[in-house]
Coordinates of C-alpha atoms in Angstrom, one line a residue:
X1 CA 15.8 -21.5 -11.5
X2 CA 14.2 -20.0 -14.7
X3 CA 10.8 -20.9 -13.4
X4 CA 11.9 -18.9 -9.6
X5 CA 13.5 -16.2 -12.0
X6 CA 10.4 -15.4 -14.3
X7 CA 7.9 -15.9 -10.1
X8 CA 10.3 -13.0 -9.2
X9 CA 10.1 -10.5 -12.2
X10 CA 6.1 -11.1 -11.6
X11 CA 6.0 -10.5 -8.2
X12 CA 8.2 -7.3 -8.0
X13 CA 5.5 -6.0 -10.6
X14 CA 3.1 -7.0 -8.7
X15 CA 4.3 -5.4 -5.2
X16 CA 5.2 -2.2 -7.2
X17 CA 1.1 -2.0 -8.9
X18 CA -0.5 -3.1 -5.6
X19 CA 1.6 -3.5 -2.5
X20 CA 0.1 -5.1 0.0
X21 CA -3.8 -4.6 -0.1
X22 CA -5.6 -4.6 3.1
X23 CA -8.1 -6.5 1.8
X24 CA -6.4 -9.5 1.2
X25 CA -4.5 -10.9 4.7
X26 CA -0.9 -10.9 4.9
X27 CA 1.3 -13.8 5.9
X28 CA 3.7 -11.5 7.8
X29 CA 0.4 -10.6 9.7
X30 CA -0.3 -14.7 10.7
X31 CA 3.6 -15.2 11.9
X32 CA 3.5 -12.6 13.8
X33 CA 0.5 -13.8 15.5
X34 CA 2.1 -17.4 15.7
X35 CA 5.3 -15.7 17.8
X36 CA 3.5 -14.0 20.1
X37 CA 1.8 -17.6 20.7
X38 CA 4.7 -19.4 20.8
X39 CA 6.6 -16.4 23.2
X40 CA 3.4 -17.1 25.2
X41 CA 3.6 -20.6 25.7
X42 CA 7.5 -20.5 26.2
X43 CA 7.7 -18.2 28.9
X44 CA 4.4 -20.8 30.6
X45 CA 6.7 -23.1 30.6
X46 CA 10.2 -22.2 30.6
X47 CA 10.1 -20.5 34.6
X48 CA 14.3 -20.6 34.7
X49 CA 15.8 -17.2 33.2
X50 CA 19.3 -19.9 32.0
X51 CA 16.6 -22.1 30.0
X52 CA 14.7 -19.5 27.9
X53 CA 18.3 -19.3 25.8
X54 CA 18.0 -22.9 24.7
X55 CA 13.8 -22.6 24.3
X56 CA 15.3 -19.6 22.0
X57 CA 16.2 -22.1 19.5
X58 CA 12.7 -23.4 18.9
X59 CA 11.5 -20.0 17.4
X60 CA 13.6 -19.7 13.8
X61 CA 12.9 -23.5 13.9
X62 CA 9.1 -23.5 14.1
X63 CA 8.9 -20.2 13.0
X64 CA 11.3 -20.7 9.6
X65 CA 11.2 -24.0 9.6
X66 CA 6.8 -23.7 9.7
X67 CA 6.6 -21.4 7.1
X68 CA 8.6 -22.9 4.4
X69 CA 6.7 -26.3 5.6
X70 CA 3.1 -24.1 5.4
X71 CA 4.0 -22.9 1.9
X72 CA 5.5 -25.8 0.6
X73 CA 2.5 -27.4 0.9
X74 CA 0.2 -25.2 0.0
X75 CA 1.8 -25.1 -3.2
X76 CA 2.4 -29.0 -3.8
X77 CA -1.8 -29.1 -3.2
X78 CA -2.5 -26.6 -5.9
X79 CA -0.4 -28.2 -8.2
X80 CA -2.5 -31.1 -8.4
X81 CA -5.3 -28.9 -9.1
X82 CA -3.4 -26.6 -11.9
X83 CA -0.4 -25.4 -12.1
X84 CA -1.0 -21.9 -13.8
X85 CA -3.1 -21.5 -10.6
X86 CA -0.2 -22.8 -7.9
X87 CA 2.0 -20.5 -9.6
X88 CA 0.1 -17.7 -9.4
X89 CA -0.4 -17.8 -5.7
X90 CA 3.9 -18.5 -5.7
X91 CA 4.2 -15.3 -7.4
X92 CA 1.5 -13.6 -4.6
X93 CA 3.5 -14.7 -2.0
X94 CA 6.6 -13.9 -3.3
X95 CA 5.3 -10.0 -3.7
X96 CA 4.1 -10.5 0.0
X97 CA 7.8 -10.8 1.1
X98 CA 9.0 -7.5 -0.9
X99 CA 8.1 -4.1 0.2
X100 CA 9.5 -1.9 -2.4
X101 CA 5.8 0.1 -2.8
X102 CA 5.5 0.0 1.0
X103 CA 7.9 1.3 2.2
X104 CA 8.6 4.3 -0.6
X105 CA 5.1 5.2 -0.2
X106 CA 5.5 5.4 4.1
X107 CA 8.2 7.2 3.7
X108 CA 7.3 9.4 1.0
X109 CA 3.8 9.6 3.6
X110 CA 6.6 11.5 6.2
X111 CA 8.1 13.7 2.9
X112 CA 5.2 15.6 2.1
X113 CA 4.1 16.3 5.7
X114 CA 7.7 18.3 5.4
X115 CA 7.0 19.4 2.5
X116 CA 3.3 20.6 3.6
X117 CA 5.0 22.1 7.2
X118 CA 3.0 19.7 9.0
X119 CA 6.1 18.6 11.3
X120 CA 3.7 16.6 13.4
X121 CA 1.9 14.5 11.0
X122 CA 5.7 13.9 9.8
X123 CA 6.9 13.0 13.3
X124 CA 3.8 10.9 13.4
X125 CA 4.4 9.2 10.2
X126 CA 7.7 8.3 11.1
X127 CA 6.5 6.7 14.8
X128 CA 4.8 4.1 11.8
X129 CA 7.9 2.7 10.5
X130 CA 10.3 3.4 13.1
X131 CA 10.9 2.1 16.6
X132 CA 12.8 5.0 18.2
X133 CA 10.6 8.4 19.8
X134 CA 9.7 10.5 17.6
X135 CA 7.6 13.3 19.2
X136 CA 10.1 15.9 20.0
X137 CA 12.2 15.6 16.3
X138 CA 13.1 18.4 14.3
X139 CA 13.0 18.1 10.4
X140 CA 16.4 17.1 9.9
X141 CA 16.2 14.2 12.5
X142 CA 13.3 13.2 10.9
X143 CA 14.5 13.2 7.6
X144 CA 17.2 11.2 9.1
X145 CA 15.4 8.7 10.4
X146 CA 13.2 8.4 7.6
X147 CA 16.6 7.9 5.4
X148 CA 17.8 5.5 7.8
X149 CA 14.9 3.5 7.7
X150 CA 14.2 3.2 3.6
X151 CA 18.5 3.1 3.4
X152 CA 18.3 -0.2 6.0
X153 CA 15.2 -2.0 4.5
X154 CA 16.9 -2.1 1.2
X155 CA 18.3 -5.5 2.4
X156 CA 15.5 -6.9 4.8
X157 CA 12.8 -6.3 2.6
X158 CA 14.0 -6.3 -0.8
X159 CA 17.2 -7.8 -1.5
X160 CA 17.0 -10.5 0.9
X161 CA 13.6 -11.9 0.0
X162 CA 14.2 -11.6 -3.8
X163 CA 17.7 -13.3 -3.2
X164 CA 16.1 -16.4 -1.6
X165 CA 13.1 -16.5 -4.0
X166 CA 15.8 -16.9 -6.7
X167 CA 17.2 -20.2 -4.3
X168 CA 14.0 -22.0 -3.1
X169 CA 11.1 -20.1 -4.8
X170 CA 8.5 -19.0 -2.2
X171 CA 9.1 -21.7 0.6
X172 CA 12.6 -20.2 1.3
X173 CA 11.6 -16.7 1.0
X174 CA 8.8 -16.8 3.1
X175 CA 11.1 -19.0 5.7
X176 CA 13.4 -16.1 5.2
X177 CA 10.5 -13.0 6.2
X178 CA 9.6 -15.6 9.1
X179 CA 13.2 -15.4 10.4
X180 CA 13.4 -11.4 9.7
X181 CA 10.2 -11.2 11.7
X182 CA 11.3 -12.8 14.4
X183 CA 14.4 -10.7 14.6
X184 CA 12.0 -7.7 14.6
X185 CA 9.5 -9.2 17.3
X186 CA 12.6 -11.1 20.3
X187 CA 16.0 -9.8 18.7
X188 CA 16.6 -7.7 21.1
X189 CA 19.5 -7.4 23.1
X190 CA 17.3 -6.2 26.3
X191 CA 17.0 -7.9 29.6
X192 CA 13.7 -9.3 28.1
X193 CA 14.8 -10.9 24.8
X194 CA 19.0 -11.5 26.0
X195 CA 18.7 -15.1 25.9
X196 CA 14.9 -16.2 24.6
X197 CA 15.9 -14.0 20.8
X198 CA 19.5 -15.0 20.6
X199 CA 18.6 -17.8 18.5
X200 CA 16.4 -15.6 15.7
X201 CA 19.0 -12.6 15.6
X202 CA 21.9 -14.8 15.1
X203 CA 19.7 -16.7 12.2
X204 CA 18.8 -13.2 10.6
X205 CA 22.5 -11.9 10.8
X206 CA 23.5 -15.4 8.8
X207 CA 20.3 -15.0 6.4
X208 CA 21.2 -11.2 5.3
X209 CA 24.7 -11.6 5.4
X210 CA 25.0 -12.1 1.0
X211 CA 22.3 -9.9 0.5
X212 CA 23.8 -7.4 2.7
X213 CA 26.8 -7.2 0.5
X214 CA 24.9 -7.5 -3.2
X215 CA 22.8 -4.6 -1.9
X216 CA 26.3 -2.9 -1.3
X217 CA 27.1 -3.5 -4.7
X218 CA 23.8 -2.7 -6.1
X219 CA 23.7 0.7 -4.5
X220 CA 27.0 2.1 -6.0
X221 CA 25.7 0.5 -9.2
X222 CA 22.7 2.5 -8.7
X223 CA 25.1 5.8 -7.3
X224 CA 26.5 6.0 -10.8
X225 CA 22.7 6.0 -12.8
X226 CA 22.1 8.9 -10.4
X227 CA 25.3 10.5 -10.9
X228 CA 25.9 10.4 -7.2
X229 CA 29.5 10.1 -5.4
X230 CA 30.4 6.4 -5.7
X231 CA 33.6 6.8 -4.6
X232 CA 31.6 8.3 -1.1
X233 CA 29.8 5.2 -1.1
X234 CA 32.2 2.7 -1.4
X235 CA 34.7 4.7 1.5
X236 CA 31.5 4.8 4.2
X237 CA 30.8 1.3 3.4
X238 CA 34.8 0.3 4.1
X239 CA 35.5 2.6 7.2
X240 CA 31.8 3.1 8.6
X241 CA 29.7 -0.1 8.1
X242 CA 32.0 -2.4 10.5
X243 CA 30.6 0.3 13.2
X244 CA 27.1 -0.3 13.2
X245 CA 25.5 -2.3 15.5
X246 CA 24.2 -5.1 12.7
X247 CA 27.1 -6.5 11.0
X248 CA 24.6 -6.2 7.9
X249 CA 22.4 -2.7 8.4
X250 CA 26.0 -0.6 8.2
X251 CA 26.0 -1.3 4.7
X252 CA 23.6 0.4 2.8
X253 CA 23.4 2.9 5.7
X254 CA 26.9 3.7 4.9
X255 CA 26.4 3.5 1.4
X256 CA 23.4 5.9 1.1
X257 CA 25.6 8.5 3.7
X258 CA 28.5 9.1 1.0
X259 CA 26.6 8.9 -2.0
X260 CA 24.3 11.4 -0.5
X261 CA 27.3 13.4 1.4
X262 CA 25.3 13.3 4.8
X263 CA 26.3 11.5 8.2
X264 CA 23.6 9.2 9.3
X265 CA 23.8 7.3 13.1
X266 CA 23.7 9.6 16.4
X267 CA 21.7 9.3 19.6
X268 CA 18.3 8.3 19.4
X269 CA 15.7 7.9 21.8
X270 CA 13.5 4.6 22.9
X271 CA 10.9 4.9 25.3
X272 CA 12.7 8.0 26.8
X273 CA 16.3 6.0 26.7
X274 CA 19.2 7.0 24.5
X275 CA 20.5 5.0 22.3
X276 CA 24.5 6.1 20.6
X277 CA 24.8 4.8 17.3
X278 CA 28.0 5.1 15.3
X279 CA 28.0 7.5 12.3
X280 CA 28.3 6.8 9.0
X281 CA 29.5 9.0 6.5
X282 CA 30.6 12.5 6.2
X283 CA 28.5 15.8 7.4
X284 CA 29.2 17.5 4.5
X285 CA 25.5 19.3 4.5
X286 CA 22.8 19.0 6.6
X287 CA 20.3 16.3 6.1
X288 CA 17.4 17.9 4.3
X289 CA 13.8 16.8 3.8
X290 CA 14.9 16.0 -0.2
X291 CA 17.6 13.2 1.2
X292 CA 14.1 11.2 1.6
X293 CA 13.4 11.4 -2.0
X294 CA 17.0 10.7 -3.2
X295 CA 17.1 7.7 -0.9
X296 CA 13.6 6.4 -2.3
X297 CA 15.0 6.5 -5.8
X298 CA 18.0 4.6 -5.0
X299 CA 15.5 1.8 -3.1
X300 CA 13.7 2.1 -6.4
X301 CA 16.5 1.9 -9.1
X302 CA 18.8 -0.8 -6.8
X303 CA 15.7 -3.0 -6.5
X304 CA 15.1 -3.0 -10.7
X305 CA 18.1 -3.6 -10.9
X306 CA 18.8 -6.6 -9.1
X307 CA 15.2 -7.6 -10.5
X308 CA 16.5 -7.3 -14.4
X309 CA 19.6 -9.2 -13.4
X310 CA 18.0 -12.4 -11.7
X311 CA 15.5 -12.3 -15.2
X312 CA 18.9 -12.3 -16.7
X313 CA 20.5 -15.2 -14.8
X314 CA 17.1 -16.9 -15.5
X315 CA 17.4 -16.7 -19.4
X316 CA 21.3 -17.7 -19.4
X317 CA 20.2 -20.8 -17.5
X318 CA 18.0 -22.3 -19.9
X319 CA 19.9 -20.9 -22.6

């Protein structure tokens, strides 16, 4: 554990100095590629609609179950080689399945179109990272979703991958960015993905289910640094969380809502087709293009946070 402890410290400054360079090719990249292959091949053979739910199955299995194999190995051949030089590639991949510099700098991308008056550059900005239409948003619904979006990934690209680096170093977290890939690729609950992405979004509810409720704790931890409302937080995360749609997303939506004293959820718009989604906190101001830079900051200070306590737990294990 001291060993996974010291991969993660490394790999959090690593994602926070680089992020993800284009030059060097992303793993999330190669799964993605190896769903759509596998969706491909699934829906060649599976022809019967009852069918496709139990081919569903087969995708967090090769998918999760591939990765962690892929990685595992990889590492157990460098180590025969040096094992300085198969830990460094651990703590590489380990950075590849956090997105702390990522995503503050794509949403800070859609603050300073605000801040420049550029609303469509910002509505543009936004399409990047989110799924919902963003063409006809003013600047407090795209400040919303912008919040939304940096509030929600606390979990699936922070917490969650640091949490299972700390448990099975850089097999399980890659198996775990795998899984949350999948979610994000056939998780949905359309007449399309019903049955064949049951499988992968009941797997990625199970998966962020702990980190979902650290991240809870991490954000009111981080509410009081900032001198923000933590009693807010902690009320929207008990009355408004249960509402959201993800029995794991409502919580740091919620959380981020009362600390900030602004109601996130409300209709949004996919390919033309509204979409109701329960609010969470309290409209006690509107959202403002500065609730983007608030939120970023809490991302920030929760994820060193949790970083300085897993070095901590690391320490106290060999001690």
């Amino acid at each position: 554990m001291f060993t996974n402890c010291i991969c993660i410290g490394l790999a959090y400054i690593v994602d926070r100095l680089v992020g993800d360079p284009r030059v060097l090719p992303h793993p999330v990249i190669m799964i993605g590629k190896c769903i759509a292959l596998l969706e491909k091949i699934i829906r060649k053979l599976v022809v019967q609609e009852r069918m496709l739910k139990l081919a569903g199955i087969l995708f967090p299995l090769l998918i999760g179950g591939g990765a962690f194999f892929v990685v595992t190995l990889l590492l157990d051949i460098l180590r025969l080689w040096s094992g300085w030089l198969a830990f460094a590639v651990e703590v590489w991949i380990v950075s590849t399945t956090i997105a702390v510099k990522g995503l503050g700098d794509a949403a800070m991308e859609v603050y300073r179109h605000l801040q420049n008056g550029d609303f469509q550059k910002a509505r543009h900005s936004l399409g990047m990272i989110v799924g919902r239409d963003t063409a006809d948003l003013d600047e407090s619904e795209t400040s919303r979703g912008a919040v939304e979006t940096v509030a929600e990934n606390i979990v699936d690209a922070i917490i969650s991958p640091l949490f299972f680096a700390l448990i099975g170093g850089a097999p399980l977290a890659m198996a775990y960015r795998a899984v949350n890939t999948l979610d994000s690729m056939v998780g949905y609950k359309n007449e399309a993905y019903r049955n064949l992405g049951w499988a992968s979004a009941r797997m990625d509810d199970v998966m962020n289910y702990i980190p979902a409720r650290l991240t809870g704790v991490l954000i009111m931890v981080t509410c009081f640094f900032m001198r923000l409302n933590v009693r807010r937080a902690w009320t929207a995360i008990r009355r408004d969380a249960k509402l959201h749609p993800s029995p794991n997303s409502g919580i740091p939506e919620a959380a981020v809502a009362g600390a900030l004293g602004i109601q996130l959820g409300g209709t949004n718009f996919y390919q033309g087709i509204p979409s109701h989604r329960a609010k969470m906190g309290e409209p006690l101001r509107l959202i403002q293009k500065q609730d983007i830079i608030l939120t970023v900051r809490i991302m920030n200070i929760a994820a060193t946070i949790c970083v300085a306590v897993l070095c901590v737990i690391g320490v106290l294990f060999v001690i």
